[in-house]
XYZ file of C-alpha atoms in Angstrom:
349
model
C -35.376 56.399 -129.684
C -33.156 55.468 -126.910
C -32.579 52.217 -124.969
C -32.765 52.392 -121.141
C -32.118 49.206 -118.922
C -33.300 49.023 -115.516
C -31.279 47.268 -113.139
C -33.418 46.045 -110.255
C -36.856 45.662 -109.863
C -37.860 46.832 -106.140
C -39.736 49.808 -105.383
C -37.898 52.252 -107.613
C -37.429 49.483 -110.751
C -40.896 48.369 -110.786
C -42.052 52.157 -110.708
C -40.077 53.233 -113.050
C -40.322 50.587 -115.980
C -44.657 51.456 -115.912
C -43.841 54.734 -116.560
C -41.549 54.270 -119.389
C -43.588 51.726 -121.186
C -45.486 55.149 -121.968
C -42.605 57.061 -123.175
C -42.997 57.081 -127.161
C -38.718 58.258 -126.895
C -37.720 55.370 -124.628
C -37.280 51.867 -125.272
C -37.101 49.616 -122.166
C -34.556 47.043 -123.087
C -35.678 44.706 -119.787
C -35.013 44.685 -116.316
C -32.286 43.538 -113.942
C -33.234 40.305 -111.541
C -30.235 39.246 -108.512
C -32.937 36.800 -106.711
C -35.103 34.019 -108.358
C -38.305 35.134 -106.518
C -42.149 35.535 -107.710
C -41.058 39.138 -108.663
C -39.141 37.792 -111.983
C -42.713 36.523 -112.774
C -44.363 39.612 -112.010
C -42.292 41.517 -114.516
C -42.702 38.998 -116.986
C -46.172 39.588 -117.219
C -45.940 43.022 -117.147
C -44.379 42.510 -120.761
C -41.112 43.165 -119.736
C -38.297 41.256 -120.704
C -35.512 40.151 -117.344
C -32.111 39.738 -117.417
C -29.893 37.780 -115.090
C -25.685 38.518 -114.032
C -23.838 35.763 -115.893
C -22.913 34.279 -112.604
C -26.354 33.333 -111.713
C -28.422 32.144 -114.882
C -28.075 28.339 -113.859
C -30.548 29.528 -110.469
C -33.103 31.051 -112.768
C -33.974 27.764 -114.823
C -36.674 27.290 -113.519
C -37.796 31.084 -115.186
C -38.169 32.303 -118.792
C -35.038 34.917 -118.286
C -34.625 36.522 -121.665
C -30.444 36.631 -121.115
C -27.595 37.855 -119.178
C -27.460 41.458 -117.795
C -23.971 41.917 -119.526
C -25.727 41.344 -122.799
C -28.637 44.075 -122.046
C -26.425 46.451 -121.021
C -23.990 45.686 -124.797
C -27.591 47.240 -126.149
C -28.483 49.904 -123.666
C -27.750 53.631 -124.523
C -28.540 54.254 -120.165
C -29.218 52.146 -117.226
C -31.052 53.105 -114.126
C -29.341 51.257 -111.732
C -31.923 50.519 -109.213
C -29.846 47.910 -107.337
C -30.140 47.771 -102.915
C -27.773 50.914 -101.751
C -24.227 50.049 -102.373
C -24.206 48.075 -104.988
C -24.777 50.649 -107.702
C -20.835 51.626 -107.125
C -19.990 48.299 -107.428
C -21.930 48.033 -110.740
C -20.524 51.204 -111.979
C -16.782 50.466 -111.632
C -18.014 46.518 -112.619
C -20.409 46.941 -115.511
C -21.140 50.294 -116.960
C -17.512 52.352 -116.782
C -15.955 48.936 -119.009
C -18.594 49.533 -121.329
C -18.937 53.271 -121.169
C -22.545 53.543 -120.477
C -24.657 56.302 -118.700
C -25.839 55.269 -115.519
C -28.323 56.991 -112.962
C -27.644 56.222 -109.318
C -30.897 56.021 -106.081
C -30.627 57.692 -103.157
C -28.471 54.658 -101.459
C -25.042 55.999 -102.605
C -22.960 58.821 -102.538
C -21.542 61.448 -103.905
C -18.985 61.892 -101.646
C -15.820 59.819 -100.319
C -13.838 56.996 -102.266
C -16.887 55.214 -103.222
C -18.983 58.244 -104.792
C -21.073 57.545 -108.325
C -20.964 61.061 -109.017
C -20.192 64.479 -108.231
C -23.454 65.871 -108.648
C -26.241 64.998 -106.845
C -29.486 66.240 -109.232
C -32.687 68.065 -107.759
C -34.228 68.996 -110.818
C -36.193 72.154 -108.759
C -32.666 73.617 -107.816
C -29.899 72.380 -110.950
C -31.263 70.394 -113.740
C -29.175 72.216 -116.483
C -25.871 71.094 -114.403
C -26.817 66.899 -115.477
C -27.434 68.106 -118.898
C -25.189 65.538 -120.888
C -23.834 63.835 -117.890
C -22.428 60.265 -117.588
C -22.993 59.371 -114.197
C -25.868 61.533 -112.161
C -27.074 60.630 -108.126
C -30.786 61.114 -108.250
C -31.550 62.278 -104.633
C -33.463 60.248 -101.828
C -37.006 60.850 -101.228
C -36.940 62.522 -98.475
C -33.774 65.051 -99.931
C -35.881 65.375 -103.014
C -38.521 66.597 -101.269
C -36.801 69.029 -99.743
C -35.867 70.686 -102.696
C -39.450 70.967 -103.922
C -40.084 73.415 -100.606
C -36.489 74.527 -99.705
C -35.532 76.606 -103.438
C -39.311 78.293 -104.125
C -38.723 79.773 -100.233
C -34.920 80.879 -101.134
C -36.114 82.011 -104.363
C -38.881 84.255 -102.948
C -37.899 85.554 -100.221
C -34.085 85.155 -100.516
C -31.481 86.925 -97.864
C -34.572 87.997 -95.558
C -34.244 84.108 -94.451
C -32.026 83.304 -91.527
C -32.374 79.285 -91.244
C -34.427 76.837 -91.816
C -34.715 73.659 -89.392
C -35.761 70.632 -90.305
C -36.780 67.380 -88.494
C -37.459 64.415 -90.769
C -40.030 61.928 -89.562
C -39.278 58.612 -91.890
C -41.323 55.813 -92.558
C -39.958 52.255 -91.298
C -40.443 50.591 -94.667
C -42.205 50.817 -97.686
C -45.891 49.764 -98.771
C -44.335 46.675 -101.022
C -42.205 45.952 -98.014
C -44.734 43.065 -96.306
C -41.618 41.449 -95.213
C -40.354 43.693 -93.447
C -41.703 44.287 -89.712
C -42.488 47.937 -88.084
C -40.474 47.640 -84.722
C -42.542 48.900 -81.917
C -40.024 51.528 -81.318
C -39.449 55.570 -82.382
C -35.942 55.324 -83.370
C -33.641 58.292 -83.504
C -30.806 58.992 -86.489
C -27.585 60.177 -85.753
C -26.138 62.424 -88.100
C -28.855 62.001 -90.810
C -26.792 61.720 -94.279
C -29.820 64.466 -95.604
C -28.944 67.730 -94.700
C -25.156 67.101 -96.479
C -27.178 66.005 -99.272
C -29.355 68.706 -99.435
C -26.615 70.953 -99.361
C -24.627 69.399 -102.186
C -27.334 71.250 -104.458
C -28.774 73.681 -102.065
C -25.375 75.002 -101.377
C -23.042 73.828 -98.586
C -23.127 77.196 -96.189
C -26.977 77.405 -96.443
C -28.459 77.400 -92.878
C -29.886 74.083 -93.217
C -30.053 71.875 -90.209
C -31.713 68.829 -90.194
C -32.591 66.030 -87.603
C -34.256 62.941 -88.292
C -36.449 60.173 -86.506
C -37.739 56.693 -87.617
C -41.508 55.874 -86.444
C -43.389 52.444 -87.493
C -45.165 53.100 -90.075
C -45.715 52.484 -93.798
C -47.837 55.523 -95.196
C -45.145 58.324 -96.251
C -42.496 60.373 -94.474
C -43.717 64.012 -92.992
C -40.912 67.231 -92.525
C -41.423 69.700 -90.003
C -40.515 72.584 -90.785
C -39.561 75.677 -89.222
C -38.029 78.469 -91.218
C -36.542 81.598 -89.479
C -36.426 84.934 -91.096
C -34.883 88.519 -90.645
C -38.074 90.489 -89.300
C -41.555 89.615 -89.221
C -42.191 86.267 -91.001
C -44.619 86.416 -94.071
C -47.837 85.428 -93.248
C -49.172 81.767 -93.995
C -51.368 82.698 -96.862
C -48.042 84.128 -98.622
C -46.272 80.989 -98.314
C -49.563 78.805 -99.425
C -49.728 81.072 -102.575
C -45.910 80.193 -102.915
C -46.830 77.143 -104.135
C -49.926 77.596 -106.146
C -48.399 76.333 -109.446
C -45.122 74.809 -107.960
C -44.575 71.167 -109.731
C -45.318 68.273 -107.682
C -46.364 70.189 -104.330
C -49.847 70.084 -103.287
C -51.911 72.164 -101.254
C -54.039 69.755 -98.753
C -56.263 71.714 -95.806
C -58.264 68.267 -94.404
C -56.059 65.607 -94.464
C -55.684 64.214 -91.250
C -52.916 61.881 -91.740
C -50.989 60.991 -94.136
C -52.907 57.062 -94.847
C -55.897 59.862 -96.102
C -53.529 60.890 -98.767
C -52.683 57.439 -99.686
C -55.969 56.163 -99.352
C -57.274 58.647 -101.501
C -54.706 58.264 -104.020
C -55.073 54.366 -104.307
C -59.154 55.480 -105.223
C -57.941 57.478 -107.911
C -56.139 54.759 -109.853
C -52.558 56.145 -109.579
C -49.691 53.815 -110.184
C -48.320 51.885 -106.813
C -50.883 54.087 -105.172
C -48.621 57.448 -105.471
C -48.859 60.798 -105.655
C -45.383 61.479 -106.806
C -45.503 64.842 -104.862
C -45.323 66.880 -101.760
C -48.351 67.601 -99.646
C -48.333 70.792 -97.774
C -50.617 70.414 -95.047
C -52.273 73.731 -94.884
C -54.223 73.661 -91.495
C -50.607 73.249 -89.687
C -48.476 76.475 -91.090
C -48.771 78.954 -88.845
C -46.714 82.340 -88.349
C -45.133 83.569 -85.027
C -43.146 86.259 -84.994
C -40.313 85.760 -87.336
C -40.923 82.440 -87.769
C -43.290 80.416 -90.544
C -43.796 76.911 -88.981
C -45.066 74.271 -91.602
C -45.315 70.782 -92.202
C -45.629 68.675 -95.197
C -45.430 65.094 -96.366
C -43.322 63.214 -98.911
C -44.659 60.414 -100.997
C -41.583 58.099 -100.542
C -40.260 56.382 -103.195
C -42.898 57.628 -105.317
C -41.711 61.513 -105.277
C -38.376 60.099 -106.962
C -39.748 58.738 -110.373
C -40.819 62.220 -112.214
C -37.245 63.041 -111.291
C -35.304 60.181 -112.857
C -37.228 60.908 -116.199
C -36.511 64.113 -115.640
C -32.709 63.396 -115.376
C -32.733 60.939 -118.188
C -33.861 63.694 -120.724
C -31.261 65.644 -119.760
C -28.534 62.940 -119.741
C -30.086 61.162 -123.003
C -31.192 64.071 -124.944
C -29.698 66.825 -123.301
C -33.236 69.042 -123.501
C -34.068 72.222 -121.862
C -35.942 72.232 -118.307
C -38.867 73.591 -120.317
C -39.110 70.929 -122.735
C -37.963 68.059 -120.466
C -40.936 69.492 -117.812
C -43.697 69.327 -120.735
C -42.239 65.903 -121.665
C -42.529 64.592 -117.724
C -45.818 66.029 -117.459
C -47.112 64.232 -120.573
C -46.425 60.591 -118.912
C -46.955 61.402 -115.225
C -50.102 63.713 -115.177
C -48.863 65.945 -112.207
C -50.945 68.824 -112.614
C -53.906 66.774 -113.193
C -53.145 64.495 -109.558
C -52.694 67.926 -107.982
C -55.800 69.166 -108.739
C -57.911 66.505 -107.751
C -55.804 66.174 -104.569
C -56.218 69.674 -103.947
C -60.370 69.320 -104.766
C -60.731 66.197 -102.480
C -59.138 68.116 -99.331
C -59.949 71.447 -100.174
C -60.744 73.774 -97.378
C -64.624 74.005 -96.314
């Protein structure tokens, strides 16, 4: 049994801590709380016990706080840090390097430059045995996780006969939990998008990857476009649907017509926060011209991530194989079972 502190509890904390509570290896020591807001409550009643920096107890009086997060982490074995992007350097130079404790990193920092976590950024699709017994693993973004989980099954298959891929990135403006947060009436462009470096960091930095990105006002997922160029005649889209027939986490959906359907249907089914935890491929738009396979697919934000930290915590805890530490993930999450019935409920007529 090890002991795993979360620190933060936003959209990754909170998603992370349900799944754990089911994880007969794992015990959560408690979660991490910066703010005195309703959300301390909210974990509290969740059964899980919150901890507060030293600094700031006196502003949670008014809260049943169960300590300091100095004295959680003096008991933790690893700690998700799932603090706002930034901050988790900060934390590792101020909190887990003094103590020597494992730490895994969101999407919100770097690898790279003066202030990087890490110097490997983990996909578990493309180099899972690389964070085996690691101290201090990056867990990509959602949308460069995603990636992964279409980019490496191509590469694998089809291999040198690909020329490039191109990819544009169509973000969400906030998340579902974000209520505060208000969708600007505005399609906002990104320069330089930090995703295709990332990407590359595991995909391999002379791959023909080129990515743009764009930010449109919605809540309900991000969606990639993309169009990948090969050497000859491109394989024809039935190939590159079959591709992905028993690929983890990547769906198969011919009727959805947006993605809201996907997250409306997965809120019926009872799935934690409403997610999927997956890629959609949405069949009805690959189509192949010529020597190029045009597809797009959407990426459960925030949601796609959590499979991926437990993923990374076996191998950083309990340094297992990918085989085992797959089996173990797909115990607690239920992946193939989600893609199934996601599969079912758009099928093709």
């Amino acid at each position: 049994m090890k002991n795993v502190f979360v620190n933060g509890y936003g959209s990754i904390g909170s998603r992370i801590t349900a799944f754990l509570k089911d994880d007969p290896e794992i015990s959560v020591v408690g979660v991490g709380k910066y703010s005195p807001d309703e959300d301390v409550n909210v974990a509290i009643s969740r059964g899980l016990d919150v901890y507060v920096p030293e600094s700031k107890v006196d502003d949670f009086k008014d809260f049943k706080i169960s300590g300091s997060i100095e004295s959680a982490l003096d008991k933790s074995d690893l700690v998700v840090d799932a603090a706002p992007g930034g901050h988790g350097f900060k934390n590792k130079k101020n909190l887990y390097e003094p103590r020597n404790i494992s730490a895994i990193y969101q999407g919100g920092e770097s690898t790279m430059g003066d202030n990087a976590v890490s110097d490997l950024l983990f996909n578990s699709r493309a180099n899972y045995d690389l964070a085996i017994g690691k101290n201090h693993v990056m867990q990509g973004s959602c949308n460069v996780t995603g990636m992964g989980r279409i980019l490496e099954p191509l590469r694998e298959k089809f291999g040198d006969s690909i020329i490039r891929f191109d990819v544009t990135l169509v973000r969400r403006w906030a998340d579902i939990e974000q209520t505060e947060k208000k969708l600007s009436d505005t399609i906002e462009m990104t320069e330089k998008p930090h995703h295709g470096d990332d990407v590359k960091l595991y995909f391999g930095k002379d791959a023909p990857l080129y990515v743009r990105a764009i930010k449109v006002p919605t809540r309900q997922m991000h969606l990639h476009i993309m169009d990948v160029r090969f050497n000859g005649t491109a394989p024809k889209h039935s190939e590159i649907h079959e591709l992905f027939t028993n690929e983890f986490g990547v769906a198969t959906l011919w009727t959805a017509k947006g993605t809201k359907d996907v997250r409306d249907y997965a809120q019926n089914m009872g799935f934690n926060f409403t997610d999927t935890n997956m890629i959609h491929i949405h069949a009805n738009m690959t189509t192949s011209i010529g020597d190029t396979v045009q597809m797009m697919y959407s990426d459960d934000q925030t949601g796609i991530v959590i499979p991926e930290n437990h993923m990374l915590m076996q191998a950083m805890l309990f340094e297992k194989s990918y085989s085992e530490a797959f089996a173990h993930t797909e115990s607690i999450f239920h992946m193939t079972e989600k893609k199934q019935k996601l599969q079912e409920h758009f099928k093709k007529f």
